[in-house]
Short mmCIF file of C-alpha atoms and ligand atoms in Angstrom, two decimals:
data_model
loop_
_atom_site.label_atom_id
_atom_site.label_comp_id
_atom_site.label_asym_id
_atom_site.label_seq_id
_atom_site.Cartn_x
_atom_site.Cartn_y
_atom_site.Cartn_z
CA UNK A 1 3.51 5.55 -57.74
CA UNK A 2 2.18 8.88 -58.84
CA UNK A 3 1.01 10.27 -55.54
CA UNK A 4 1.10 14.00 -55.56
CA UNK A 5 3.01 15.13 -52.47
CA UNK A 6 2.04 18.54 -51.24
CA UNK A 7 3.26 19.40 -47.76
CA UNK A 8 2.21 22.98 -48.18
CA UNK A 9 -1.48 22.09 -48.19
CA UNK A 10 -1.36 22.50 -44.38
CA UNK A 11 -1.11 26.22 -44.98
CA UNK A 12 -4.03 26.34 -47.33
CA UNK A 13 -7.28 27.89 -46.24
CA UNK A 14 -10.25 25.73 -45.24
CA UNK A 15 -13.99 26.38 -45.72
CA UNK A 16 -14.25 28.07 -42.34
CA UNK A 17 -11.43 30.51 -43.00
CA UNK A 18 -8.86 28.72 -40.88
CA UNK A 19 -5.80 26.92 -42.23
CA UNK A 20 -5.56 23.14 -42.20
CA UNK A 21 -2.81 23.31 -39.63
CA UNK A 22 -5.22 25.18 -37.38
CA UNK A 23 -7.53 22.18 -37.53
CA UNK A 24 -4.67 19.91 -36.56
CA UNK A 25 -3.61 22.13 -33.68
CA UNK A 26 -7.15 22.45 -32.45
CA UNK A 27 -7.58 18.66 -32.66
CA UNK A 28 -4.34 18.19 -30.80
CA UNK A 29 -5.55 20.57 -28.11
CA UNK A 30 -8.80 18.69 -27.61
CA UNK A 31 -7.03 15.34 -27.60
CA UNK A 32 -4.65 16.60 -24.93
CA UNK A 33 -7.41 18.13 -22.85
CA UNK A 34 -9.71 15.10 -22.98
CA UNK A 35 -6.81 12.73 -22.29
CA UNK A 36 -5.30 14.58 -19.36
CA UNK A 37 -8.63 15.33 -17.72
CA UNK A 38 -9.69 11.69 -18.12
CA UNK A 39 -6.37 10.52 -16.76
CA UNK A 40 -6.72 12.73 -13.69
CA UNK A 41 -10.22 11.40 -13.07
CA UNK A 42 -9.06 7.83 -13.66
CA UNK A 43 -6.14 8.16 -11.24
CA UNK A 44 -8.30 9.53 -8.45
CA UNK A 45 -11.19 7.12 -8.91
CA UNK A 46 -8.97 4.15 -9.79
CA UNK A 47 -6.88 4.68 -6.67
CA UNK A 48 -9.96 4.84 -4.49
CA UNK A 49 -11.33 1.66 -6.10
CA UNK A 50 -7.98 -0.12 -5.85
CA UNK A 51 -7.79 0.72 -2.15
CA UNK A 52 -11.37 -0.42 -1.58
CA UNK A 53 -10.58 -3.78 -3.11
CA UNK A 54 -7.78 -4.41 -0.61
CA UNK A 55 -9.64 -3.43 2.58
CA UNK A 56 -10.89 -6.02 5.06
CA UNK A 57 -14.46 -4.74 4.47
CA UNK A 58 -16.20 -7.22 2.21
CA UNK A 59 -18.83 -4.85 0.89
CA UNK A 60 -16.18 -2.36 -0.21
CA UNK A 61 -14.32 -5.16 -1.99
CA UNK A 62 -17.56 -6.25 -3.65
CA UNK A 63 -18.32 -2.75 -4.94
CA UNK A 64 -14.78 -2.33 -6.25
CA UNK A 65 -14.76 -5.74 -7.93
CA UNK A 66 -18.14 -5.16 -9.54
CA UNK A 67 -17.04 -1.80 -10.88
CA UNK A 68 -13.92 -3.23 -12.46
CA UNK A 69 -15.81 -6.17 -13.99
CA UNK A 70 -18.37 -3.89 -15.59
CA UNK A 71 -16.16 -1.07 -16.79
CA UNK A 72 -13.31 -3.23 -18.01
CA UNK A 73 -15.44 -5.59 -20.04
CA UNK A 74 -17.68 -3.22 -21.96
CA UNK A 75 -15.99 -1.73 -25.02
CA UNK A 76 -15.04 1.92 -24.57
CA UNK A 77 -17.15 3.08 -27.47
CA UNK A 78 -20.23 1.38 -26.07
CA UNK A 79 -19.59 3.04 -22.72
CA UNK A 80 -19.36 6.43 -24.38
CA UNK A 81 -22.63 5.88 -26.21
CA UNK A 82 -24.22 4.84 -22.94
CA UNK A 83 -23.20 8.08 -21.26
CA UNK A 84 -24.44 10.11 -24.20
CA UNK A 85 -27.63 8.37 -25.20
CA UNK A 86 -28.71 5.89 -22.55
CA UNK A 87 -27.97 7.53 -19.21
CA UNK A 88 -29.89 10.77 -20.00
CA UNK A 89 -33.00 8.62 -20.62
CA UNK A 90 -32.62 6.71 -17.36
CA UNK A 91 -32.15 9.64 -14.99
CA UNK A 92 -34.97 11.98 -13.91
CA UNK A 93 -36.31 14.07 -16.79
CA UNK A 94 -34.86 17.40 -15.77
CA UNK A 95 -31.41 15.97 -15.22
CA UNK A 96 -31.68 14.12 -18.54
CA UNK A 97 -32.62 17.32 -20.38
CA UNK A 98 -29.75 19.15 -18.75
CA UNK A 99 -27.33 16.41 -19.78
CA UNK A 100 -28.56 16.52 -23.35
CA UNK A 101 -28.79 20.29 -23.75
CA UNK A 102 -26.50 22.12 -21.38
CA UNK A 103 -23.76 19.76 -20.31
CA UNK A 104 -20.76 20.24 -22.63
CA UNK A 105 -20.01 17.13 -24.68
CA UNK A 106 -16.46 17.20 -23.55
CA UNK A 107 -17.47 16.67 -19.94
CA UNK A 108 -19.41 13.55 -20.82
CA UNK A 109 -16.52 12.31 -22.95
CA UNK A 110 -14.07 12.86 -20.10
CA UNK A 111 -16.35 11.06 -17.66
CA UNK A 112 -16.72 8.15 -20.09
CA UNK A 113 -13.03 7.77 -20.83
CA UNK A 114 -12.11 8.48 -17.19
CA UNK A 115 -14.44 5.86 -15.74
CA UNK A 116 -13.26 3.30 -18.30
CA UNK A 117 -9.60 3.95 -17.51
CA UNK A 118 -10.27 4.00 -13.76
CA UNK A 119 -11.08 0.28 -13.91
CA UNK A 120 -7.61 -0.38 -15.32
CA UNK A 121 -5.89 1.87 -12.80
CA UNK A 122 -7.83 0.13 -10.02
CA UNK A 123 -6.43 -3.21 -11.14
CA UNK A 124 -2.90 -1.89 -10.91
CA UNK A 125 -3.29 -0.10 -7.62
CA UNK A 126 -4.74 -3.26 -6.13
CA UNK A 127 -1.89 -5.36 -7.49
CA UNK A 128 0.63 -2.87 -6.10
CA UNK A 129 -0.89 -2.88 -2.63
CA UNK A 130 -1.14 -6.67 -2.59
CA UNK A 131 2.50 -7.00 -3.59
CA UNK A 132 3.52 -5.36 -0.30
CA UNK A 133 4.11 -7.62 2.66
CA UNK A 134 1.26 -7.83 5.13
CA UNK A 135 3.77 -6.82 7.78
CA UNK A 136 3.84 -3.27 6.43
CA UNK A 137 0.19 -2.79 7.26
CA UNK A 138 0.64 -4.46 10.63
CA UNK A 139 3.62 -2.26 11.41
CA UNK A 140 1.57 0.84 10.65
CA UNK A 141 -1.40 -0.34 12.68
CA UNK A 142 0.86 -1.40 15.56
CA UNK A 143 2.15 2.18 15.76
CA UNK A 144 -1.40 3.40 16.17
CA UNK A 145 -2.05 4.54 12.60
CA UNK A 146 -5.61 4.02 11.42
CA UNK A 147 -6.33 1.69 8.52
CA UNK A 148 -6.68 4.72 6.26
CA UNK A 149 -3.40 6.23 7.51
CA UNK A 150 -1.58 2.99 6.69
CA UNK A 151 -2.75 3.48 3.11
CA UNK A 152 -1.96 7.16 3.00
CA UNK A 153 1.50 7.06 4.54
CA UNK A 154 2.75 3.50 4.23
CA UNK A 155 1.11 1.36 1.57
CA UNK A 156 0.09 3.67 -1.27
CA UNK A 157 3.46 5.46 -1.55
CA UNK A 158 5.16 2.10 -2.04
CA UNK A 159 2.38 0.63 -4.19
CA UNK A 160 2.55 3.56 -6.63
CA UNK A 161 6.29 3.19 -6.94
CA UNK A 162 5.92 -0.50 -7.69
CA UNK A 163 3.23 -0.08 -10.35
CA UNK A 164 4.63 3.05 -11.96
CA UNK A 165 5.91 1.15 -15.03
CA UNK A 166 2.48 -0.41 -15.59
CA UNK A 167 0.81 2.96 -15.03
CA UNK A 168 3.09 4.45 -17.64
CA UNK A 169 1.68 2.27 -20.36
CA UNK A 170 -1.86 3.02 -19.19
CA UNK A 171 -1.12 6.75 -19.28
CA UNK A 172 0.30 6.43 -22.79
CA UNK A 173 -2.74 4.43 -23.90
CA UNK A 174 -5.13 7.15 -22.92
CA UNK A 175 -4.13 9.30 -25.91
CA UNK A 176 -4.94 6.44 -28.26
CA UNK A 177 -8.20 5.70 -26.47
CA UNK A 178 -9.22 9.34 -26.61
CA UNK A 179 -9.55 8.99 -30.40
CA UNK A 180 -12.78 7.08 -29.78
CA UNK A 181 -14.42 10.24 -28.44
CA UNK A 182 -14.71 11.55 -32.01
CA UNK A 183 -17.70 9.22 -32.21
CA UNK A 184 -19.57 11.36 -29.71
CA UNK A 185 -18.70 14.61 -31.37
CA UNK A 186 -15.46 15.71 -29.77
CA UNK A 187 -13.44 17.62 -32.37
CA UNK A 188 -10.23 15.97 -31.38
CA UNK A 189 -7.27 14.92 -33.47
CA UNK A 190 -8.78 11.83 -35.06
CA UNK A 191 -11.91 13.75 -35.99
CA UNK A 192 -9.81 16.41 -37.70
CA UNK A 193 -7.79 13.72 -39.41
CA UNK A 194 -10.90 12.19 -40.93
CA UNK A 195 -12.24 15.58 -41.86
CA UNK A 196 -9.06 16.61 -43.61
CA UNK A 197 -8.90 13.35 -45.55
CA UNK A 198 -12.42 13.98 -46.78
CA UNK A 199 -11.65 17.53 -47.87
CA UNK A 200 -8.24 17.07 -49.45
CA UNK A 201 -6.54 14.15 -51.06
CA UNK A 202 -3.31 14.49 -49.09
CA UNK A 203 -3.78 11.21 -47.20
CA UNK A 204 -0.10 10.46 -46.74
CA UNK A 205 0.96 13.85 -45.41
CA UNK A 206 -1.86 14.07 -42.95
CA UNK A 207 -1.39 10.48 -41.84
CA UNK A 208 2.27 11.10 -41.21
CA UNK A 209 1.59 14.28 -39.26
CA UNK A 210 -1.19 12.81 -37.14
CA UNK A 211 0.85 9.70 -36.41
CA UNK A 212 3.74 11.84 -35.30
CA UNK A 213 1.44 13.92 -33.13
CA UNK A 214 0.08 10.86 -31.31
CA UNK A 215 3.60 9.53 -31.01
CA UNK A 216 4.82 12.81 -29.54
CA UNK A 217 2.06 12.87 -26.92
CA UNK A 218 2.80 9.32 -25.83
CA UNK A 219 6.51 10.01 -25.84
CA UNK A 220 6.15 13.11 -23.65
CA UNK A 221 4.01 11.18 -21.21
CA UNK A 222 6.60 8.43 -21.13
CA UNK A 223 9.39 10.91 -20.38
CA UNK A 224 7.33 12.63 -17.70
CA UNK A 225 6.71 9.37 -15.88
CA UNK A 226 10.32 8.28 -16.29
CA UNK A 227 11.24 11.56 -14.62
CA UNK A 228 8.82 10.90 -11.76
CA UNK A 229 10.20 7.39 -11.43
CA UNK A 230 13.72 8.75 -11.05
CA UNK A 231 12.64 11.39 -8.58
CA UNK A 232 10.77 8.95 -6.36
CA UNK A 233 13.30 6.13 -6.49
CA UNK A 234 14.14 4.98 -2.96
CA UNK A 235 17.85 4.71 -2.18
CA UNK A 236 18.98 1.21 -1.30
CA UNK A 237 15.67 -0.41 -2.13
CA UNK A 238 15.37 -3.59 -4.14
CA UNK A 239 11.77 -3.59 -5.32
CA UNK A 240 9.69 -6.73 -5.45
CA UNK A 241 10.49 -8.46 -2.16
CA UNK A 242 7.49 -10.00 -0.48
CA UNK A 243 8.18 -10.77 3.16
CA UNK A 244 6.34 -13.19 5.37
CA UNK A 245 4.34 -12.50 8.54
CA UNK B 1 -0.57 -5.15 32.50
CA UNK B 2 -1.48 -7.82 29.90
CA UNK B 3 -4.16 -10.30 30.99
CA UNK B 4 -4.91 -13.06 28.52
CA UNK B 5 -7.89 -15.14 29.56
CA UNK B 6 -9.16 -18.31 27.87
CA UNK B 7 -8.39 -17.04 24.39
CA UNK B 8 -9.31 -19.29 21.48
CA UNK B 9 -9.01 -18.46 17.83
CA UNK B 10 -9.94 -20.21 14.63
CA UNK B 11 -9.00 -19.72 11.00
CA UNK B 12 -12.13 -21.18 9.47
CA UNK B 13 -12.37 -24.62 11.02
CA UNK B 14 -8.67 -24.72 11.97
CA UNK B 15 -8.10 -23.87 15.62
CA UNK B 16 -4.90 -21.80 16.00
CA UNK B 17 -5.24 -20.93 19.68
CA UNK B 18 -6.82 -23.15 22.28
CA UNK B 19 -7.88 -21.68 25.59
CA UNK B 20 -4.73 -19.64 26.22
CA UNK B 21 -4.47 -17.98 29.62
CA UNK B 22 -1.55 -16.01 31.03
CA UNK B 23 -0.67 -12.68 32.61
CA UNK B 24 2.21 -10.32 32.14
CA UNK B 25 2.70 -8.01 35.09
CA UNK B 26 4.21 -4.55 34.96
CA UNK B 27 7.99 -4.70 34.38
CA UNK B 28 7.83 -8.40 33.79
CA UNK B 29 9.69 -10.02 30.90
CA UNK B 30 7.99 -13.08 29.49
CA UNK B 31 9.56 -15.21 26.78
CA UNK B 32 7.28 -17.23 24.54
CA UNK B 33 8.75 -20.21 22.72
CA UNK B 34 7.55 -23.30 20.94
CA UNK B 35 7.80 -25.14 17.65
CA UNK B 36 7.01 -23.47 14.32
CA UNK B 37 3.29 -23.12 13.75
CA UNK B 38 2.41 -23.44 17.41
CA UNK B 39 0.62 -20.08 17.43
CA UNK B 40 3.20 -17.81 19.10
CA UNK B 41 2.92 -15.00 16.57
CA UNK B 42 -0.84 -15.32 16.51
CA UNK B 43 -1.04 -15.01 20.28
CA UNK B 44 1.02 -11.84 20.53
CA UNK B 45 -0.77 -10.30 17.57
CA UNK B 46 -3.99 -10.84 19.50
CA UNK B 47 -2.61 -8.68 22.29
CA UNK B 48 -2.67 -5.52 20.17
CA UNK B 49 -5.63 -6.69 18.10
CA UNK B 50 -3.72 -7.17 14.88
CA UNK B 51 -5.52 -10.51 14.87
CA UNK B 52 -9.08 -10.88 16.10
CA UNK B 53 -10.03 -13.84 18.28
CA UNK B 54 -13.38 -15.52 18.73
CA UNK B 55 -13.36 -16.52 22.38
CA UNK B 56 -11.91 -15.27 25.62
CA UNK B 57 -10.62 -11.85 26.55
CA UNK B 58 -7.41 -9.85 26.57
CA UNK B 59 -7.10 -6.82 28.81
CA UNK B 60 -4.18 -4.45 28.27
CA UNK B 61 -3.71 -1.82 30.93
CA UNK B 62 -7.36 -2.11 31.90
CA UNK B 63 -8.71 -1.98 28.34
CA UNK B 64 -10.41 -4.99 26.77
CA UNK B 65 -9.03 -5.33 23.24
CA UNK B 66 -11.93 -7.45 21.98
CA UNK B 67 -14.49 -4.84 23.03
CA UNK B 68 -15.86 -3.29 19.82
CA UNK B 69 -15.98 0.08 21.59
CA UNK B 70 -12.23 0.06 22.27
CA UNK B 71 -10.30 2.71 20.38
CA UNK B 72 -7.79 0.36 18.78
CA UNK B 73 -5.39 2.93 17.30
CA UNK B 74 -5.12 4.54 20.73
CA UNK B 75 -4.52 1.20 22.41
CA UNK B 76 -1.96 0.11 19.83
CA UNK B 77 -0.09 3.37 20.12
CA UNK B 78 0.64 2.41 23.72
CA UNK B 79 1.83 -1.08 22.85
CA UNK B 80 5.13 -1.25 21.00
CA UNK B 81 5.65 -4.07 18.53
CA UNK B 82 8.79 -5.34 16.81
CA UNK B 83 8.54 -7.76 13.90
CA UNK B 84 10.68 -10.53 12.53
CA UNK B 85 11.19 -8.68 9.26
CA UNK B 86 11.70 -5.24 10.82
CA UNK B 87 8.95 -3.69 8.69
CA UNK B 88 10.52 -0.28 8.53
CA UNK B 89 8.80 1.86 5.90
CA UNK B 90 11.20 1.58 2.95
CA UNK B 91 10.31 4.87 1.26
CA UNK B 92 10.97 6.98 4.35
CA UNK B 93 14.27 8.06 5.84
CA UNK B 94 15.18 6.65 9.23
CA UNK B 95 14.15 9.95 10.80
CA UNK B 96 10.74 9.85 9.12
CA UNK B 97 10.28 6.25 10.20
CA UNK B 98 10.89 7.37 13.77
CA UNK B 99 8.62 10.40 13.63
CA UNK B 100 5.64 9.56 11.43
CA UNK B 101 3.52 7.93 14.12
CA UNK B 102 4.56 10.42 16.77
CA UNK B 103 3.27 13.18 14.54
CA UNK B 104 0.21 11.49 13.03
CA UNK B 105 -0.93 9.52 16.09
CA UNK B 106 0.30 11.41 19.14
CA UNK B 107 0.03 14.82 17.53
CA UNK B 108 3.54 15.85 18.49
CA UNK B 109 5.15 18.70 16.61
CA UNK B 110 7.74 17.76 14.05
CA UNK B 111 10.58 19.21 16.12
CA UNK B 112 9.50 17.42 19.22
CA UNK B 113 9.19 14.17 17.29
CA UNK B 114 12.57 14.52 15.59
CA UNK B 115 14.17 15.35 18.91
CA UNK B 116 12.71 12.27 20.55
CA UNK B 117 13.48 10.08 17.54
CA UNK B 118 17.11 11.13 17.39
CA UNK B 119 17.58 10.56 21.10
CA UNK B 120 16.33 7.01 20.75
CA UNK B 121 18.37 6.49 17.60
CA UNK B 122 21.42 7.57 19.57
CA UNK B 123 20.48 5.13 22.28
CA UNK B 124 20.52 2.21 19.86
CA UNK B 125 23.83 3.49 18.50
CA UNK B 126 22.66 4.66 15.08
CA UNK B 127 22.57 8.42 15.25
CA UNK B 128 24.79 8.71 12.18
CA UNK B 129 22.21 6.88 10.05
CA UNK B 130 19.34 9.33 10.56
CA UNK B 131 19.22 10.56 6.98
CA UNK B 132 19.56 7.16 5.34
CA UNK B 133 16.84 4.88 4.06
CA UNK B 134 16.12 1.44 5.57
CA UNK B 135 17.44 -0.32 2.45
CA UNK B 136 20.85 1.20 3.13
CA UNK B 137 21.17 -0.37 6.59
CA UNK B 138 22.09 -3.89 7.63
CA UNK B 139 19.44 -6.15 9.12
CA UNK B 140 20.71 -5.65 12.65
CA UNK B 141 20.70 -1.89 12.21
CA UNK B 142 17.18 -1.97 10.77
CA UNK B 143 15.91 -3.96 13.70
CA UNK B 144 17.47 -1.53 16.16
CA UNK B 145 15.74 1.33 14.32
CA UNK B 146 12.49 -0.63 14.53
CA UNK B 147 12.89 -0.89 18.29
CA UNK B 148 13.64 2.83 18.53
CA UNK B 149 10.56 3.53 16.41
CA UNK B 150 8.38 1.60 18.82
CA UNK B 151 9.97 3.26 21.86
CA UNK B 152 9.40 6.71 20.39
CA UNK B 153 5.70 6.23 21.15
CA UNK B 154 6.46 5.90 24.88
CA UNK B 155 4.84 2.47 25.04
CA UNK B 156 3.66 0.95 28.29
CA UNK B 157 4.74 -2.48 27.11
CA UNK B 158 6.58 -4.05 24.18
CA UNK B 159 5.79 -7.10 22.04
CA UNK B 160 8.57 -8.81 20.10
CA UNK B 161 7.91 -11.45 17.44
CA UNK B 162 11.15 -13.33 16.78
CA UNK B 163 13.13 -10.11 16.45
CA UNK B 164 16.41 -11.86 15.70
CA UNK B 165 15.41 -14.85 13.62
CA UNK B 166 15.75 -13.06 10.28
CA UNK B 167 19.24 -11.81 11.15
CA UNK B 168 22.67 -13.10 10.24
CA UNK B 169 24.27 -14.62 13.35
CA UNK B 170 26.81 -11.82 13.76
CA UNK B 171 24.00 -9.26 14.09
CA UNK B 172 21.88 -11.04 16.65
CA UNK B 173 23.73 -9.72 19.65
CA UNK B 174 23.52 -6.05 18.79
CA UNK B 175 19.72 -6.41 18.82
CA UNK B 176 19.61 -8.59 21.93
CA UNK B 177 21.79 -6.07 23.76
CA UNK B 178 19.19 -3.37 23.17
CA UNK B 179 16.46 -5.71 24.40
CA UNK B 180 18.42 -6.67 27.51
CA UNK B 181 18.96 -3.03 28.33
CA UNK B 182 15.23 -2.38 27.94
CA UNK B 183 14.45 -5.28 30.26
CA UNK B 184 16.84 -3.93 32.86
CA UNK B 185 15.10 -0.57 32.71
CA UNK B 186 11.89 -2.26 33.73
CA UNK B 187 10.04 -2.36 30.41
CA UNK B 188 7.15 -4.81 30.36
CA UNK B 189 7.98 -7.23 27.56
CA UNK B 190 6.44 -10.20 25.84
CA UNK B 191 9.03 -11.75 23.53
CA UNK B 192 8.58 -14.59 21.11
CA UNK B 193 12.13 -15.83 20.71
CA UNK B 194 14.25 -18.92 20.66
CA UNK B 195 17.27 -17.09 22.04
CA UNK B 196 17.52 -19.05 25.25
CA UNK B 197 20.57 -17.05 26.33
CA UNK B 198 18.38 -13.95 26.33
CA UNK B 199 15.67 -15.82 28.23
CA UNK B 200 18.12 -16.97 30.89
CA UNK B 201 19.54 -13.50 31.27
CA UNK B 202 16.41 -11.36 31.60
CA UNK B 203 13.19 -13.38 31.46
CA UNK B 204 11.07 -13.73 34.55
CA UNK B 205 8.85 -16.37 33.03
CA UNK B 206 8.91 -18.64 30.02
CA UNK B 207 5.81 -19.78 28.19
CA UNK B 208 6.00 -22.85 26.02
CA UNK B 209 3.35 -23.26 23.33
CA UNK B 210 2.50 -26.26 21.23
CA UNK B 211 -0.34 -26.69 18.74
CA UNK B 212 -2.04 -23.50 19.80
CA UNK B 213 -2.05 -24.18 23.51
CA UNK B 214 0.06 -22.87 26.37
CA UNK B 215 1.61 -26.12 27.52
CA UNK B 216 3.93 -24.65 30.10
CA UNK B 217 3.99 -21.30 31.88
CA UNK B 218 6.73 -21.32 34.46
CA UNK B 219 9.23 -19.15 36.27
CA UNK B 220 12.45 -19.06 34.32
CA UNK B 221 14.47 -21.21 36.69
CA UNK B 222 11.77 -23.84 36.89
CA UNK B 223 11.48 -23.93 33.13
CA UNK B 224 15.16 -24.38 32.49
CA UNK B 225 15.60 -26.61 35.54
CA UNK B 226 12.99 -29.18 34.80
CA UNK B 227 10.19 -28.52 32.32
CA UNK B 228 7.19 -30.54 33.38
CA UNK B 229 5.91 -31.56 30.00
CA UNK B 230 7.70 -33.98 27.79
CA UNK B 231 7.08 -31.79 24.75
CA UNK B 232 8.85 -28.85 26.36
CA UNK B 233 11.73 -31.10 27.38
CA UNK B 234 12.13 -32.36 23.84
CA UNK B 235 11.90 -28.84 22.46
CA UNK B 236 14.51 -27.51 24.87
CA UNK B 237 16.83 -30.41 24.20
CA UNK B 238 16.55 -29.68 20.48
CA UNK B 239 17.23 -25.96 20.54
CA UNK B 240 19.88 -26.05 23.25
CA UNK B 241 21.93 -28.62 21.40
CA UNK B 242 22.04 -26.58 18.25
N1 ATP C 1 -4.05 -16.12 7.91
C1 ATP C 1 -3.99 -17.43 8.23
N2 ATP C 1 -4.91 -18.29 7.74
C2 ATP C 1 -4.88 -19.58 8.07
N3 ATP C 1 -3.98 -20.16 8.89
C3 ATP C 1 -3.04 -19.36 9.41
C4 ATP C 1 -3.00 -17.96 9.11
N4 ATP C 1 -1.94 -17.42 9.79
C5 ATP C 1 -1.37 -18.43 10.47
N5 ATP C 1 -2.02 -19.60 10.25
C6 ATP C 1 -1.69 -20.90 10.85
O1 ATP C 1 -1.79 -20.77 12.24
C7 ATP C 1 -0.79 -21.54 12.87
C8 ATP C 1 -0.03 -20.69 13.85
O2 ATP C 1 0.72 -19.70 13.14
P1 ATP C 1 1.74 -18.73 13.86
O3 ATP C 1 2.32 -17.87 12.83
O4 ATP C 1 1.06 -18.09 15.01
O5 ATP C 1 2.82 -19.75 14.41
P2 ATP C 1 4.22 -19.44 15.07
O6 ATP C 1 4.25 -20.21 16.35
O7 ATP C 1 4.45 -17.99 15.16
O8 ATP C 1 5.22 -20.11 14.07
P3 ATP C 1 6.67 -19.62 13.57
O9 ATP C 1 7.64 -20.08 14.61
O10 ATP C 1 6.84 -20.35 12.28
O11 ATP C 1 6.62 -18.15 13.42
C9 ATP C 1 0.06 -22.14 11.78
O12 ATP C 1 -0.34 -23.48 11.59
C10 ATP C 1 -0.27 -21.32 10.58
O13 ATP C 1 -0.17 -22.09 9.41
MG1 MG C 2 5.77 -16.64 14.21
#
């Protein structure tokens, strides 16, 4: 194999006056920003949807179920294209123009990735709530808590603890999924990766570096959630029991 | 205090409760018994509207629970309930279990709530456990905390749904003792239980249910002396000779 290794190319200057490592860092920054913002949106919306799907109100369940069916079954890249190219045509003209001209791309990308991920979070939140015994809700209601207060103080705190491991893999996935946003013009890590491959011939070095960068992001997220899991562990509790009544 | 009038309830086409009528007066202790699946839990859950019913009416302290205008959280806050599986909130300390509803529902200050909670915890003999979590207590201890949690709301009556049937035999008495003491203090109580010793000691009346209906509703002595229905006789013979 006569591949020409050149690790120092990262310090070489690019067309726009920056160094190649600047491109990588900037890509890493955008990847992190898009991922974390999308994750925050997904957690908030996914929790709300997950709760809706466990209420006794049928119309709330129907809305939540429909949302999950739609957003989970359309490929992420198609959803992103819809937000970029289809939705602006469907909304009133002025709003459509504003979306196309003034709204930063990154906002649309975050909404797209966030709404997609929310469907997955909703599945988990619902599963977590349903794994609790019905008696927990009854006990809360019997004390005079409202339905909403039983979620806020009784059911969600336990449900999150139960589904934290599953959430961890979802949170790690979001970095990988964020790579798709290059297709709608976000200058994130995968975009920079492709760009650097086109400009240099150092495919192996850049592949190694980008792989490590994605790995590091996922690893940090994993450690963060493991830390949260330890901090929120309930003394004396054996998780997974489902009582009767 | 609790007036149950011609209550019927269906799950789909399956009738769980058939025309149930009974009253629980202030300071009265009523024991509800009957075979598994006879609708005992369902009936007492109707009292604080944890289960809706399709026919009849239940009036608690002058308030009709089936009335859509009734403020259910407010009504439930006045009716204490103790469950078979304790249902303490596992992620909260014992103190938080005792105070959460006082603070969120009654609007008491945290200090006031803690003060009240600890007094009741002391009363059920568990003051030392205040900082622990439910998972660190035995079943009997958890059930005593659950009773204290209900009492912390200053309820006007208490509902018990088989409070001792999930307990190991050696823990049953510590829970029954608390219940007996409550009865002696004049608490209005509706208890689903098969602890006939408890019934003999403190009950004023015993209700026997079978297949969703109240088959027998008699003063304690009459019930234990000579149940009228054959089904109640058979049931009594079975559980007393165990
Ligand atoms: N959500 C439900 N849907 C359908 N049927 C139900 C439901 N809950 C209870 N039932 C049925 O209603 C009947 C009465 O149940 P209930 O729990 O009130 O009986 P119980 O007298 O308390 O019995 P146990 O002694 O076993 O606690 C049973 O036949 C039960 O299977
Ligand atoms: Mg029952």
